[in-house]
Coordinates of C-alpha atoms in Angstrom, one line a residue:
M30 CA -23.4 173.0 216.4
K31 CA -22.5 170.7 219.4
C32 CA -23.0 173.9 221.5
C33 CA -26.8 173.5 220.9
A34 CA -26.7 169.9 222.1
M35 CA -24.9 171.0 225.3
G36 CA -27.6 173.4 226.3
F37 CA -26.4 176.7 224.8
I38 CA -29.4 177.2 222.5
E39 CA -30.4 180.3 224.4
D40 CA -27.0 181.8 223.8
V41 CA -27.3 181.0 220.1
E42 CA -30.7 182.7 220.0
T43 CA -29.3 185.8 221.7
I44 CA -26.5 186.1 219.2
M45 CA -28.9 185.6 216.2
A46 CA -31.2 188.3 217.5
Q47 CA -28.3 190.9 217.3
I48 CA -27.4 190.1 213.7
P49 CA -28.8 192.4 211.0
E50 CA -31.1 190.9 208.4
G51 CA -28.7 191.3 205.5
H52 CA -26.3 188.6 206.5
Q53 CA -25.1 185.1 205.5
T54 CA -25.4 182.2 208.0
A55 CA -23.1 179.2 207.7
L56 CA -23.7 176.2 210.1
F57 CA -21.1 173.5 210.5
S58 CA -21.8 170.2 212.3
A59 CA -20.1 166.8 212.5
T60 CA -23.6 165.3 212.7
M61 CA -27.0 166.4 211.5
P62 CA -29.7 165.0 213.9
E63 CA -33.3 166.3 213.9
A64 CA -32.5 168.8 216.7
I65 CA -30.0 170.5 214.5
R66 CA -32.3 170.5 211.5
R67 CA -34.9 172.3 213.6
I68 CA -32.3 175.0 214.3
T69 CA -31.6 175.4 210.6
R70 CA -35.3 175.8 209.8
R71 CA -35.6 178.4 212.5
F72 CA -32.6 180.6 211.8
M73 CA -31.9 180.1 208.1
K74 CA -33.7 180.9 204.9
E75 CA -33.8 178.2 202.2
P76 CA -30.6 176.5 203.6
Q77 CA -28.5 174.4 201.3
E78 CA -26.9 171.3 202.8
V79 CA -23.5 170.1 201.8
R80 CA -22.5 166.6 203.0
I81 CA -19.0 165.1 203.2
Q82 CA -19.3 161.4 203.1
S83 CA -17.3 159.5 205.8
S84 CA -15.0 156.8 204.6
V85 CA -15.5 154.8 207.8
T86 CA -18.6 153.1 206.3
T87 CA -16.4 151.1 203.9
R88 CA -13.5 150.2 206.3
P89 CA -13.2 146.5 206.8
D90 CA -10.4 146.9 209.3
I91 CA -12.9 147.8 212.1
S92 CA -14.6 144.7 213.5
Q93 CA -18.0 145.7 214.8
S94 CA -20.4 143.9 217.2
Y95 CA -23.2 144.7 219.7
W96 CA -24.3 143.2 223.0
T97 CA -27.9 143.4 224.3
A98 CA -27.7 145.2 227.6
Y99 CA -30.2 143.6 230.0
G100 CA -30.2 142.1 233.4
M101 CA -26.6 142.8 234.4
R102 CA -25.5 146.3 235.1
K103 CA -23.5 147.9 232.3
N104 CA -20.4 148.6 234.5
E105 CA -20.1 144.9 235.4
A106 CA -20.6 143.9 231.8
L107 CA -18.0 146.4 230.6
V108 CA -15.4 144.9 233.0
R109 CA -16.1 141.5 231.6
F110 CA -15.7 142.6 228.0
L111 CA -12.5 144.5 228.8
E112 CA -11.0 141.4 230.5
A113 CA -11.9 139.2 227.4
E114 CA -10.5 141.7 224.9
D115 CA -6.9 142.1 223.7
F116 CA -6.5 145.8 223.3
D117 CA -3.7 148.3 223.4
A118 CA -5.8 151.3 224.4
A119 CA -9.5 151.9 224.5
I120 CA -12.0 154.7 224.5
I121 CA -15.4 154.3 226.0
F122 CA -18.2 156.7 224.8
V123 CA -21.0 157.8 227.1
R124 CA -23.9 160.1 226.5
T125 CA -23.9 162.5 229.4
K126 CA -21.0 164.6 230.9
T127 CA -21.5 163.2 234.4
R128 CA -21.1 159.6 233.3
P129 CA -17.4 159.6 232.4
L130 CA -16.3 160.0 236.0
E131 CA -18.8 157.3 237.2
V132 CA -17.5 154.7 234.7
A133 CA -13.8 155.6 235.3
E134 CA -14.3 155.1 239.1
A135 CA -15.9 151.7 238.4
L136 CA -13.1 150.6 236.2
E137 CA -10.5 151.9 238.7
R138 CA -12.1 149.7 241.4
S139 CA -11.6 146.7 239.0
G140 CA -8.0 147.5 238.6
Y141 CA -8.0 149.3 235.2
N142 CA -5.9 152.3 234.5
S143 CA -8.6 154.7 233.3
A144 CA -9.5 158.4 233.2
A145 CA -12.5 160.5 232.5
L146 CA -12.7 163.3 229.8
N147 CA -15.6 165.6 229.7
G148 CA -16.5 169.0 228.3
D149 CA -16.0 170.8 231.6
M150 CA -12.3 169.8 231.8
N151 CA -9.8 172.7 231.4
Q152 CA -7.5 172.6 228.4
A153 CA -4.3 171.9 230.4
L154 CA -5.8 168.9 232.1
R155 CA -7.3 167.6 228.9
E156 CA -3.9 167.8 227.1
Q157 CA -2.2 166.0 230.1
T158 CA -4.8 163.2 230.0
L159 CA -4.4 162.7 226.2
E160 CA -0.6 162.7 226.5
R161 CA -0.9 160.0 229.1
L162 CA -3.0 158.0 226.7
K163 CA -0.6 158.5 223.8
D164 CA 2.5 157.5 225.7
G165 CA 1.0 154.4 227.4
R166 CA 0.7 155.7 231.0
L167 CA -3.1 155.5 230.5
D168 CA -5.0 152.6 228.9
I169 CA -8.7 153.5 228.9
L170 CA -10.4 156.9 228.3
I171 CA -14.1 157.5 229.1
A172 CA -15.5 160.4 227.2
T173 CA -18.5 162.1 225.7
D174 CA -18.7 163.0 222.0
V175 CA -18.0 166.6 222.7
A176 CA -15.0 165.9 224.9
A177 CA -13.5 163.5 222.3
R178 CA -13.7 166.0 219.5
G179 CA -10.4 166.1 217.6
L180 CA -9.0 163.2 219.4
D181 CA -6.4 161.2 217.4
V182 CA -4.4 158.5 219.2
E183 CA -3.0 155.7 217.1
R184 CA -2.8 153.1 219.9
I185 CA -6.6 153.1 220.4
S186 CA -7.6 149.6 219.2
L187 CA -10.9 149.3 221.0
V188 CA -14.0 151.6 221.0
V189 CA -16.9 150.8 223.3
N190 CA -20.2 152.5 222.8
Y191 CA -21.3 152.3 226.5
D192 CA -24.3 154.5 225.5
I193 CA -25.6 154.1 222.0
P194 CA -25.5 157.5 220.2
M195 CA -28.8 159.1 219.3
D196 CA -27.9 159.4 215.6
S197 CA -25.9 157.1 213.3
E198 CA -23.5 159.7 212.2
S199 CA -22.1 160.0 215.7
Y200 CA -21.5 156.3 215.7
V201 CA -19.5 156.6 212.5
H202 CA -17.3 159.3 214.1
R203 CA -16.9 157.3 217.4
I204 CA -15.7 154.1 215.8
G205 CA -13.4 156.1 213.6
R206 CA -11.2 156.7 216.6
T207 CA -9.8 153.1 216.1
G208 CA -8.3 151.4 213.1
R209 CA -5.8 154.3 212.6
A210 CA -2.5 154.1 210.7
G211 CA -3.2 150.8 209.1
R212 CA -4.0 149.0 212.4
A213 CA -7.0 146.8 212.9
G214 CA -9.7 148.1 215.2
R215 CA -12.6 146.7 217.3
A216 CA -15.9 148.5 218.0
L217 CA -18.4 147.2 220.6
L218 CA -21.9 148.6 221.0
F219 CA -24.1 148.2 224.1
V220 CA -27.8 148.2 223.1
E221 CA -30.8 148.1 225.4
N222 CA -34.0 146.6 224.0
R223 CA -35.7 149.9 223.8
E224 CA -32.8 151.2 221.6
R225 CA -33.2 148.6 218.8
R226 CA -34.5 151.3 216.4
L227 CA -31.2 153.3 216.9
L228 CA -29.2 150.1 216.1
R229 CA -31.2 149.6 212.8
N230 CA -30.5 153.2 211.8
I231 CA -26.8 152.6 212.4
E232 CA -26.8 149.5 210.3
R233 CA -28.5 151.3 207.4
T234 CA -25.9 154.0 207.6
M235 CA -23.1 151.5 207.7
K236 CA -24.7 149.4 205.0
L237 CA -24.1 146.2 207.0
T238 CA -25.6 144.0 209.7
I239 CA -23.8 144.3 213.0
P240 CA -23.5 140.8 214.6
E241 CA -24.6 140.2 218.2
V242 CA -22.2 138.8 220.8
E243 CA -22.8 137.1 224.1
L244 CA -21.4 138.4 227.4
P245 CA -18.1 136.7 228.1
N246 CA -18.8 133.8 230.5
A247 CA -16.8 132.6 233.6
E248 CA -15.1 129.8 231.6
L249 CA -13.8 132.2 229.0
L250 CA -12.6 134.7 231.6
G251 CA -10.9 131.9 233.6
K252 CA -9.0 130.8 230.5
R253 CA -7.9 134.4 229.9
R254 CA -6.7 134.8 233.4
L255 CA -4.8 131.5 233.3
G256 CA -3.2 132.6 230.0
K257 CA -2.0 135.9 231.4
I258 CA -0.5 134.1 234.4
R259 CA 1.4 131.7 232.1
G260 CA 2.3 134.4 229.7

């Protein structure tokens, strides 16, 4: 039901209006936020919910942390974290379909090999972009939840939640893009002060407390740069 989140609710209503009363309705969704629940109450009679529990909640091979986003702009902070991290490939999740290109352009200006992936991209270009990520010609992908649907790239070792998801189930799906094929993964979450409630919801779902990290400082970044030169 991601189509509803993308603004296609009127199309859904039109389709439902043409269906005869004697029918069975099945709704499938990767997540079940309140907006989707409202749709089930509106279009379904006495619906039964079947949940498939994600295994990500019990995976110790994904190291998780969050950073409180205040003062500095997110793009500047993102560049600092990327410079401080050791990663093979990274995926950065954003909330709106206009944001991937904005973030990709900011990273390109900082010298990172990145590309945007959004729901408006045609299938051929999408496949080309994913192939570049898989074979190492591309290091960083910026995407929305919808655009990243079905994405499976083993070399992704870092997931950055640039925008915190509105429901905890989406967070579980996001970080599940890393830690594949027995590899260790890292997940970083940007949280604004007004989004603390969403963070607590995620922690309840994950059954853990996500530790807070500080923004990498100039001294740390200086050591990283020196190490790269010597290496």
